[in-house]
Amino acid sequence: MKSIKSPILLMALGLGLQMQAQDYSSVPPKESPMPMKPEMTEIWEPEVKVVTPGKQLGDAPSDAIILFDGSNLDHWVSQKDPSKPAPWKIVNNDHMEVVPGSGGISTKMKFGDCQLHVEFSAPDKVESESQGRGNSGVFLQNRYELQVLDSYNNRTYRNGQAGSIYKDHAPLVNAMRSPLEWNTYDVIYRAPRFKEDGTIDTKATITVLHNGVLVQNNVDINGTTFYIGLHNYPEAHGDDVISLQDHGNKTQFRNIWLRKL
């Protein structure tokens, strides 16, 4: 009876024969290590996607989601009752203004990792001081607040001024413009990741440029930015809305766009 060899055994035998047939040399190459060729480190595929940038600094690129361009509030709803439209007013088809007492507004769409551009201005008339001047906030995933405040010649607690992650990280510098000028936030945000049991795996991180000046340098967000108490991650969550806060001031917003990352 003929013996039957398994496919694995036959492959091993073939490999052994190839190794025996290979010529080995104990003479080193003329150049050691051998020189690299340029094409050995070139990656051609897949080709990088083309995105057309905005014509001017701050304009939305071609792949952005336009959340507000001054014409309408179609992308926003009432934070108190998401079944109702956003209760803030549009001024001159250019910007929106908080209607004090009406409550915050939230996007209809939910987001996680993103690049976000927001422009804001304090009320034209300077009133009050500290946290009473031009107060609002941008809440990423409806939990983590990037503070909006009139911090121009206005002293308050450092982890609550403009550019702060509210009561979590003070800004590196105060780059606020005067109340009659517009400010920009350019944000790179990475959402938190959670383990299967719901506990935190990696914290959310954020980088913020305020008027082109770096004020948050890839910092960890330590949890929900509570007004009172320590910050923490009480429960796992996925993508969620972006919210703008009504803090009783007529703070103004314009040119809001986002890119999913």
PDB file of C-alpha atoms in Angstrom:
ATOM      1  CA  MET A   1       0.000   0.000   0.000  1.00  0.00           C
ATOM      2  CA  LYS A   2       1.327   3.428  -0.928  1.00  0.00           C
ATOM      3  CA  SER A   3       1.834   5.887   1.908  1.00  0.00           C
ATOM      4  CA  ILE A   4      -0.289   9.059   1.840  1.00  0.00           C
ATOM      5  CA  LYS A   5       1.363  12.320   2.824  1.00  0.00           C
ATOM      6  CA  SER A   6      -0.686  15.235   4.136  1.00  0.00           C
ATOM      7  CA  PRO A   7      -0.702  18.540   2.180  1.00  0.00           C
ATOM      8  CA  ILE A   8       1.116  20.273   5.054  1.00  0.00           C
ATOM      9  CA  LEU A   9       3.834  17.602   5.051  1.00  0.00           C
ATOM     10  CA  LEU A  10       4.234  17.887   1.294  1.00  0.00           C
ATOM     11  CA  MET A  11       4.567  21.698   1.572  1.00  0.00           C
ATOM     12  CA  ALA A  12       7.209  21.306   4.272  1.00  0.00           C
ATOM     13  CA  LEU A  13       9.156  18.851   2.143  1.00  0.00           C
ATOM     14  CA  GLY A  14       8.983  21.205  -0.836  1.00  0.00           C
ATOM     15  CA  LEU A  15      10.192  24.122   1.267  1.00  0.00           C
ATOM     16  CA  GLY A  16      13.068  22.013   2.540  1.00  0.00           C
ATOM     17  CA  LEU A  17      14.117  21.149  -1.002  1.00  0.00           C
ATOM     18  CA  GLN A  18      14.010  24.813  -2.007  1.00  0.00           C
ATOM     19  CA  MET A  19      16.220  25.766   0.942  1.00  0.00           C
ATOM     20  CA  GLN A  20      18.672  23.032   0.057  1.00  0.00           C
ATOM     21  CA  ALA A  21      18.803  24.270  -3.532  1.00  0.00           C
ATOM     22  CA  GLN A  22      19.339  27.915  -2.494  1.00  0.00           C
ATOM     23  CA  ASP A  23      22.857  29.250  -2.756  1.00  0.00           C
ATOM     24  CA  TYR A  24      24.202  30.705   0.477  1.00  0.00           C
ATOM     25  CA  SER A  25      27.225  32.916   0.756  1.00  0.00           C
ATOM     26  CA  SER A  26      29.463  33.912   3.648  1.00  0.00           C
ATOM     27  CA  VAL A  27      30.858  36.850   1.691  1.00  0.00           C
ATOM     28  CA  PRO A  28      29.341  40.156   2.833  1.00  0.00           C
ATOM     29  CA  PRO A  29      27.783  42.453   0.186  1.00  0.00           C
ATOM     30  CA  LYS A  30      29.825  45.343  -1.115  1.00  0.00           C
ATOM     31  CA  GLU A  31      27.563  47.743   0.831  1.00  0.00           C
ATOM     32  CA  SER A  32      26.068  46.783   4.177  1.00  0.00           C
ATOM     33  CA  PRO A  33      23.355  47.529   4.855  1.00  0.00           C
ATOM     34  CA  MET A  34      22.302  47.534   1.224  1.00  0.00           C
ATOM     35  CA  PRO A  35      21.206  50.984  -0.038  1.00  0.00           C
ATOM     36  CA  MET A  36      17.513  51.843  -0.096  1.00  0.00           C
ATOM     37  CA  LYS A  37      15.827  52.874  -3.308  1.00  0.00           C
ATOM     38  CA  PRO A  38      13.387  55.826  -3.201  1.00  0.00           C
ATOM     39  CA  GLU A  39      10.490  53.739  -4.510  1.00  0.00           C
ATOM     40  CA  MET A  40      10.865  51.250  -1.633  1.00  0.00           C
ATOM     41  CA  THR A  41       9.276  53.777   0.755  1.00  0.00           C
ATOM     42  CA  GLU A  42       6.674  55.287  -1.604  1.00  0.00           C
ATOM     43  CA  ILE A  43       3.003  54.461  -1.040  1.00  0.00           C
ATOM     44  CA  TRP A  44       0.811  55.260  -4.047  1.00  0.00           C
ATOM     45  CA  GLU A  45      -2.517  53.605  -3.308  1.00  0.00           C
ATOM     46  CA  PRO A  46      -5.119  54.460  -2.272  1.00  0.00           C
ATOM     47  CA  GLU A  47      -4.835  58.015  -3.541  1.00  0.00           C
ATOM     48  CA  VAL A  48      -5.490  60.771  -0.984  1.00  0.00           C
ATOM     49  CA  LYS A  49      -9.019  62.191  -1.206  1.00  0.00           C
ATOM     50  CA  VAL A  50      -9.258  65.729  -2.584  1.00  0.00           C
ATOM     51  CA  VAL A  51     -10.980  68.346  -0.391  1.00  0.00           C
ATOM     52  CA  THR A  52     -11.352  71.904  -1.644  1.00  0.00           C
ATOM     53  CA  PRO A  53     -10.533  74.401   1.108  1.00  0.00           C
ATOM     54  CA  GLY A  54     -12.587  77.536   1.706  1.00  0.00           C
ATOM     55  CA  LYS A  55     -11.653  80.602  -0.308  1.00  0.00           C
ATOM     56  CA  GLN A  56     -10.862  82.590   2.824  1.00  0.00           C
ATOM     57  CA  LEU A  57      -9.585  81.580   6.246  1.00  0.00           C
ATOM     58  CA  GLY A  58     -12.550  80.286   8.256  1.00  0.00           C
ATOM     59  CA  ASP A  59     -14.681  79.382   5.237  1.00  0.00           C
ATOM     60  CA  ALA A  60     -15.978  75.815   5.193  1.00  0.00           C
ATOM     61  CA  PRO A  61     -14.128  73.244   3.082  1.00  0.00           C
ATOM     62  CA  SER A  62     -15.983  71.174   0.486  1.00  0.00           C
ATOM     63  CA  ASP A  63     -16.565  68.165   2.763  1.00  0.00           C
ATOM     64  CA  ALA A  64     -17.928  70.131   5.737  1.00  0.00           C
ATOM     65  CA  ILE A  65     -21.431  69.912   7.182  1.00  0.00           C
ATOM     66  CA  ILE A  66     -22.753  73.479   7.336  1.00  0.00           C
ATOM     67  CA  LEU A  67     -24.549  73.771  10.668  1.00  0.00           C
ATOM     68  CA  PHE A  68     -25.276  77.501  10.402  1.00  0.00           C
ATOM     69  CA  ASP A  69     -24.623  79.991   7.606  1.00  0.00           C
ATOM     70  CA  GLY A  70     -26.871  82.827   8.746  1.00  0.00           C
ATOM     71  CA  SER A  71     -29.878  81.947   6.595  1.00  0.00           C
ATOM     72  CA  ASN A  72     -31.857  79.592   8.860  1.00  0.00           C
ATOM     73  CA  LEU A  73     -31.795  77.377  11.940  1.00  0.00           C
ATOM     74  CA  ASP A  74     -32.881  74.218  10.120  1.00  0.00           C
ATOM     75  CA  HIS A  75     -30.067  72.154  11.652  1.00  0.00           C
ATOM     76  CA  TRP A  76     -31.017  73.137  15.207  1.00  0.00           C
ATOM     77  CA  VAL A  77     -33.793  72.396  17.696  1.00  0.00           C
ATOM     78  CA  SER A  78     -34.774  73.505  21.169  1.00  0.00           C
ATOM     79  CA  GLN A  79     -32.667  71.835  23.843  1.00  0.00           C
ATOM     80  CA  LYS A  80     -35.627  71.861  26.226  1.00  0.00           C
ATOM     81  CA  ASP A  81     -37.888  70.116  23.710  1.00  0.00           C
ATOM     82  CA  PRO A  82     -36.157  68.644  20.622  1.00  0.00           C
ATOM     83  CA  SER A  83     -39.527  68.333  18.896  1.00  0.00           C
ATOM     84  CA  LYS A  84     -39.652  72.139  18.654  1.00  0.00           C
ATOM     85  CA  PRO A  85     -37.566  74.475  16.478  1.00  0.00           C
ATOM     86  CA  ALA A  86     -34.619  76.426  17.878  1.00  0.00           C
ATOM     87  CA  PRO A  87     -35.996  79.504  19.699  1.00  0.00           C
ATOM     88  CA  TRP A  88     -33.081  81.878  19.058  1.00  0.00           C
ATOM     89  CA  LYS A  89     -33.317  84.733  16.560  1.00  0.00           C
ATOM     90  CA  ILE A  90     -31.461  85.337  13.319  1.00  0.00           C
ATOM     91  CA  VAL A  91     -30.077  88.854  12.824  1.00  0.00           C
ATOM     92  CA  ASN A  92     -29.595  90.355   9.346  1.00  0.00           C
ATOM     93  CA  ASN A  93     -29.329  86.911   7.728  1.00  0.00           C
ATOM     94  CA  ASP A  94     -25.827  86.887   9.144  1.00  0.00           C
ATOM     95  CA  HIS A  95     -25.749  85.548  12.700  1.00  0.00           C
ATOM     96  CA  MET A  96     -27.930  84.125  15.429  1.00  0.00           C
ATOM     97  CA  GLU A  97     -28.416  85.605  18.865  1.00  0.00           C
ATOM     98  CA  VAL A  98     -29.354  83.928  22.133  1.00  0.00           C
ATOM     99  CA  VAL A  99     -32.858  84.763  23.336  1.00  0.00           C
ATOM    100  CA  PRO A 100     -32.301  84.836  27.107  1.00  0.00           C
ATOM    101  CA  GLY A 101     -34.595  82.499  28.977  1.00  0.00           C
ATOM    102  CA  SER A 102     -35.541  80.475  25.905  1.00  0.00           C
ATOM    103  CA  GLY A 103     -33.074  77.680  26.657  1.00  0.00           C
ATOM    104  CA  GLY A 104     -30.160  76.279  24.722  1.00  0.00           C
ATOM    105  CA  ILE A 105     -30.232  74.837  21.223  1.00  0.00           C
ATOM    106  CA  SER A 106     -28.898  71.536  19.888  1.00  0.00           C
ATOM    107  CA  THR A 107     -28.047  70.094  16.500  1.00  0.00           C
ATOM    108  CA  LYS A 108     -30.437  67.589  14.982  1.00  0.00           C
ATOM    109  CA  MET A 109     -27.477  65.448  13.929  1.00  0.00           C
ATOM    110  CA  LYS A 110     -25.235  63.563  16.358  1.00  0.00           C
ATOM    111  CA  PHE A 111     -21.452  63.565  16.195  1.00  0.00           C
ATOM    112  CA  GLY A 112     -18.362  61.997  17.726  1.00  0.00           C
ATOM    113  CA  ASP A 113     -14.840  62.700  16.493  1.00  0.00           C
ATOM    114  CA  CYS A 114     -14.885  65.965  14.583  1.00  0.00           C
ATOM    115  CA  GLN A 115     -13.268  69.184  13.427  1.00  0.00           C
ATOM    116  CA  LEU A 116     -15.510  72.082  14.441  1.00  0.00           C
ATOM    117  CA  HIS A 117     -15.426  75.762  13.491  1.00  0.00           C
ATOM    118  CA  VAL A 118     -17.501  78.268  15.476  1.00  0.00           C
ATOM    119  CA  GLU A 119     -17.514  82.075  15.395  1.00  0.00           C
ATOM    120  CA  PHE A 120     -18.957  84.036  18.316  1.00  0.00           C
ATOM    121  CA  SER A 121     -19.231  87.533  19.699  1.00  0.00           C
ATOM    122  CA  ALA A 122     -20.134  88.968  23.073  1.00  0.00           C
ATOM    123  CA  PRO A 123     -23.163  91.282  23.266  1.00  0.00           C
ATOM    124  CA  ASP A 124     -22.326  94.712  21.860  1.00  0.00           C
ATOM    125  CA  LYS A 125     -23.279  96.391  25.136  1.00  0.00           C
ATOM    126  CA  VAL A 126     -20.958  95.446  27.975  1.00  0.00           C
ATOM    127  CA  GLU A 127     -22.940  94.565  31.093  1.00  0.00           C
ATOM    128  CA  SER A 128     -22.083  92.852  34.366  1.00  0.00           C
ATOM    129  CA  GLU A 129     -18.723  91.208  35.070  1.00  0.00           C
ATOM    130  CA  SER A 130     -17.006  87.850  35.512  1.00  0.00           C
ATOM    131  CA  GLN A 131     -19.371  85.019  34.495  1.00  0.00           C
ATOM    132  CA  GLY A 132     -22.151  87.525  33.776  1.00  0.00           C
ATOM    133  CA  ARG A 133     -20.567  88.873  30.584  1.00  0.00           C
ATOM    134  CA  GLY A 134     -21.312  87.205  27.256  1.00  0.00           C
ATOM    135  CA  ASN A 135     -21.633  83.774  28.822  1.00  0.00           C
ATOM    136  CA  SER A 136     -22.518  80.752  26.690  1.00  0.00           C
ATOM    137  CA  GLY A 137     -20.854  77.469  25.820  1.00  0.00           C
ATOM    138  CA  VAL A 138     -20.267  74.888  23.113  1.00  0.00           C
ATOM    139  CA  PHE A 139     -21.112  71.418  24.420  1.00  0.00           C
ATOM    140  CA  LEU A 140     -19.519  68.561  22.488  1.00  0.00           C
ATOM    141  CA  GLN A 141     -21.581  65.368  22.630  1.00  0.00           C
ATOM    142  CA  ASN A 142     -23.964  67.410  24.821  1.00  0.00           C
ATOM    143  CA  ARG A 143     -21.632  66.916  27.815  1.00  0.00           C
ATOM    144  CA  TYR A 144     -18.235  68.540  27.485  1.00  0.00           C
ATOM    145  CA  GLU A 145     -18.226  72.345  27.514  1.00  0.00           C
ATOM    146  CA  LEU A 146     -15.870  74.630  25.673  1.00  0.00           C
ATOM    147  CA  GLN A 147     -16.597  77.892  27.476  1.00  0.00           C
ATOM    148  CA  VAL A 148     -17.814  80.975  25.628  1.00  0.00           C
ATOM    149  CA  LEU A 149     -17.395  84.186  27.630  1.00  0.00           C
ATOM    150  CA  ASP A 150     -16.462  87.825  27.208  1.00  0.00           C
ATOM    151  CA  SER A 151     -12.986  87.560  28.721  1.00  0.00           C
ATOM    152  CA  TYR A 152     -11.818  90.871  27.251  1.00  0.00           C
ATOM    153  CA  ASN A 153     -10.636  92.951  30.245  1.00  0.00           C
ATOM    154  CA  ASN A 154     -12.863  90.785  32.422  1.00  0.00           C
ATOM    155  CA  ARG A 155     -11.368  88.783  35.300  1.00  0.00           C
ATOM    156  CA  THR A 156     -12.967  85.503  36.361  1.00  0.00           C
ATOM    157  CA  TYR A 157     -11.760  82.092  37.551  1.00  0.00           C
ATOM    158  CA  ARG A 158      -9.123  80.839  35.117  1.00  0.00           C
ATOM    159  CA  ASN A 159     -10.788  77.501  34.366  1.00  0.00           C
ATOM    160  CA  GLY A 160     -14.036  79.273  33.513  1.00  0.00           C
ATOM    161  CA  GLN A 161     -12.888  81.998  31.120  1.00  0.00           C
ATOM    162  CA  ALA A 162     -13.148  81.934  27.323  1.00  0.00           C
ATOM    163  CA  GLY A 163     -11.203  79.058  25.804  1.00  0.00           C
ATOM    164  CA  SER A 164     -11.400  76.890  28.898  1.00  0.00           C
ATOM    165  CA  ILE A 165     -12.785  73.395  29.076  1.00  0.00           C
ATOM    166  CA  TYR A 166     -15.187  74.458  31.756  1.00  0.00           C
ATOM    167  CA  LYS A 167     -13.762  73.839  35.239  1.00  0.00           C
ATOM    168  CA  ASP A 168     -11.463  71.231  33.693  1.00  0.00           C
ATOM    169  CA  HIS A 169      -8.613  73.007  31.872  1.00  0.00           C
ATOM    170  CA  ALA A 170      -7.779  76.704  31.844  1.00  0.00           C
ATOM    171  CA  PRO A 171      -6.703  78.079  28.449  1.00  0.00           C
ATOM    172  CA  LEU A 172      -2.988  78.498  27.841  1.00  0.00           C
ATOM    173  CA  VAL A 173      -3.553  82.212  27.102  1.00  0.00           C
ATOM    174  CA  ASN A 174      -6.400  84.731  26.902  1.00  0.00           C
ATOM    175  CA  ALA A 175      -6.843  85.483  23.170  1.00  0.00           C
ATOM    176  CA  MET A 176     -10.252  87.199  23.432  1.00  0.00           C
ATOM    177  CA  ARG A 177     -11.141  90.123  21.161  1.00  0.00           C
ATOM    178  CA  SER A 178     -13.263  93.101  22.168  1.00  0.00           C
ATOM    179  CA  PRO A 179     -17.099  92.806  22.348  1.00  0.00           C
ATOM    180  CA  LEU A 180     -17.466  94.586  18.980  1.00  0.00           C
ATOM    181  CA  GLU A 181     -15.325  91.971  17.211  1.00  0.00           C
ATOM    182  CA  TRP A 182     -15.872  88.350  16.204  1.00  0.00           C
ATOM    183  CA  ASN A 183     -13.929  85.463  17.696  1.00  0.00           C
ATOM    184  CA  THR A 184     -13.213  82.042  16.216  1.00  0.00           C
ATOM    185  CA  TYR A 185     -12.872  78.616  17.765  1.00  0.00           C
ATOM    186  CA  ASP A 186     -11.259  75.883  15.684  1.00  0.00           C
ATOM    187  CA  VAL A 187     -11.570  72.573  17.469  1.00  0.00           C
ATOM    188  CA  ILE A 188     -10.168  69.085  16.946  1.00  0.00           C
ATOM    189  CA  TYR A 189     -12.146  66.724  19.146  1.00  0.00           C
ATOM    190  CA  ARG A 190     -11.742  63.006  19.781  1.00  0.00           C
ATOM    191  CA  ALA A 191     -14.652  61.361  21.574  1.00  0.00           C
ATOM    192  CA  PRO A 192     -14.112  59.113  24.596  1.00  0.00           C
ATOM    193  CA  ARG A 193     -13.934  55.340  24.164  1.00  0.00           C
ATOM    194  CA  PHE A 194     -15.556  52.942  26.584  1.00  0.00           C
ATOM    195  CA  LYS A 195     -14.920  49.317  27.539  1.00  0.00           C
ATOM    196  CA  GLU A 196     -17.561  46.624  27.097  1.00  0.00           C
ATOM    197  CA  ASP A 197     -18.544  46.949  30.774  1.00  0.00           C
ATOM    198  CA  GLY A 198     -19.257  50.674  30.278  1.00  0.00           C
ATOM    199  CA  THR A 199     -16.218  52.035  32.105  1.00  0.00           C
ATOM    200  CA  ILE A 200     -13.940  54.566  30.487  1.00  0.00           C
ATOM    201  CA  ASP A 201     -11.164  53.219  28.270  1.00  0.00           C
ATOM    202  CA  THR A 202      -9.694  56.438  26.814  1.00  0.00           C
ATOM    203  CA  LYS A 203     -10.844  59.930  27.753  1.00  0.00           C
ATOM    204  CA  ALA A 204     -12.044  62.507  25.270  1.00  0.00           C
ATOM    205  CA  THR A 205      -9.299  64.820  23.993  1.00  0.00           C
ATOM    206  CA  ILE A 206      -9.498  68.304  22.565  1.00  0.00           C
ATOM    207  CA  THR A 207      -7.307  70.843  20.793  1.00  0.00           C
ATOM    208  CA  VAL A 208      -8.604  74.415  20.498  1.00  0.00           C
ATOM    209  CA  LEU A 209      -7.351  77.408  18.542  1.00  0.00           C
ATOM    210  CA  HIS A 210      -8.915  80.675  19.726  1.00  0.00           C
ATOM    211  CA  ASN A 211      -8.535  83.386  17.065  1.00  0.00           C
ATOM    212  CA  GLY A 212      -5.722  81.311  15.597  1.00  0.00           C
ATOM    213  CA  VAL A 213      -3.920  80.999  18.947  1.00  0.00           C
ATOM    214  CA  LEU A 214      -3.462  77.580  20.555  1.00  0.00           C
ATOM    215  CA  VAL A 215      -5.288  77.576  23.907  1.00  0.00           C
ATOM    216  CA  GLN A 216      -5.898  73.816  24.460  1.00  0.00           C
ATOM    217  CA  ASN A 217      -3.135  71.466  23.317  1.00  0.00           C
ATOM    218  CA  ASN A 218      -4.593  67.958  22.940  1.00  0.00           C
ATOM    219  CA  VAL A 219      -5.715  67.830  26.576  1.00  0.00           C
ATOM    220  CA  ASP A 220      -7.730  65.048  28.199  1.00  0.00           C
ATOM    221  CA  ILE A 221     -11.275  65.978  29.171  1.00  0.00           C
ATOM    222  CA  ASN A 222     -11.808  64.469  32.607  1.00  0.00           C
ATOM    223  CA  GLY A 223     -15.533  63.874  32.212  1.00  0.00           C
ATOM    224  CA  THR A 224     -18.837  65.710  32.078  1.00  0.00           C
ATOM    225  CA  THR A 225     -18.103  69.370  32.818  1.00  0.00           C
ATOM    226  CA  PHE A 226     -20.320  69.855  35.855  1.00  0.00           C
ATOM    227  CA  TYR A 227     -20.874  73.290  37.408  1.00  0.00           C
ATOM    228  CA  ILE A 228     -20.679  71.720  40.873  1.00  0.00           C
ATOM    229  CA  GLY A 229     -18.549  68.724  41.776  1.00  0.00           C
ATOM    230  CA  LEU A 230     -15.724  66.742  40.281  1.00  0.00           C
ATOM    231  CA  HIS A 231     -15.816  65.729  36.634  1.00  0.00           C
ATOM    232  CA  ASN A 232     -16.219  62.084  35.690  1.00  0.00           C
ATOM    233  CA  TYR A 233     -17.609  59.700  33.089  1.00  0.00           C
ATOM    234  CA  PRO A 234     -20.758  58.348  34.760  1.00  0.00           C
ATOM    235  CA  GLU A 235     -21.897  56.185  31.852  1.00  0.00           C
ATOM    236  CA  ALA A 236     -20.874  55.023  28.405  1.00  0.00           C
ATOM    237  CA  HIS A 237     -22.319  56.858  25.402  1.00  0.00           C
ATOM    238  CA  GLY A 238     -21.983  57.137  21.651  1.00  0.00           C
ATOM    239  CA  ASP A 239     -22.325  60.033  19.225  1.00  0.00           C
ATOM    240  CA  ASP A 240     -24.491  62.881  20.477  1.00  0.00           C
ATOM    241  CA  VAL A 241     -25.631  66.387  19.621  1.00  0.00           C
ATOM    242  CA  ILE A 242     -23.654  69.613  19.827  1.00  0.00           C
ATOM    243  CA  SER A 243     -25.366  72.178  22.039  1.00  0.00           C
ATOM    244  CA  LEU A 244     -25.064  75.932  22.477  1.00  0.00           C
ATOM    245  CA  GLN A 245     -25.915  77.315  25.902  1.00  0.00           C
ATOM    246  CA  ASP A 246     -28.423  79.972  26.951  1.00  0.00           C
ATOM    247  CA  HIS A 247     -26.816  81.581  30.013  1.00  0.00           C
ATOM    248  CA  GLY A 248     -28.961  84.689  30.004  1.00  0.00           C
ATOM    249  CA  ASN A 249     -26.720  86.795  27.738  1.00  0.00           C
ATOM    250  CA  LYS A 250     -27.352  87.870  24.140  1.00  0.00           C
ATOM    251  CA  THR A 251     -24.263  86.102  22.857  1.00  0.00           C
ATOM    252  CA  GLN A 252     -24.027  85.831  19.067  1.00  0.00           C
ATOM    253  CA  PHE A 253     -22.894  82.991  16.771  1.00  0.00           C
ATOM    254  CA  ARG A 254     -22.193  82.656  13.063  1.00  0.00           C
ATOM    255  CA  ASN A 255     -20.400  80.475  10.496  1.00  0.00           C
ATOM    256  CA  ILE A 256     -20.637  77.115  12.237  1.00  0.00           C
ATOM    257  CA  TRP A 257     -19.413  74.081  10.319  1.00  0.00           C
ATOM    258  CA  LEU A 258     -18.120  70.605  11.105  1.00  0.00           C
ATOM    259  CA  ARG A 259     -16.127  67.809   9.504  1.00  0.00           C
ATOM    260  CA  LYS A 260     -16.541  64.252  10.761  1.00  0.00           C
ATOM    261  CA  LEU A 261     -13.200  62.625  11.499  1.00  0.00           C
TER     262      LEU A 261
END
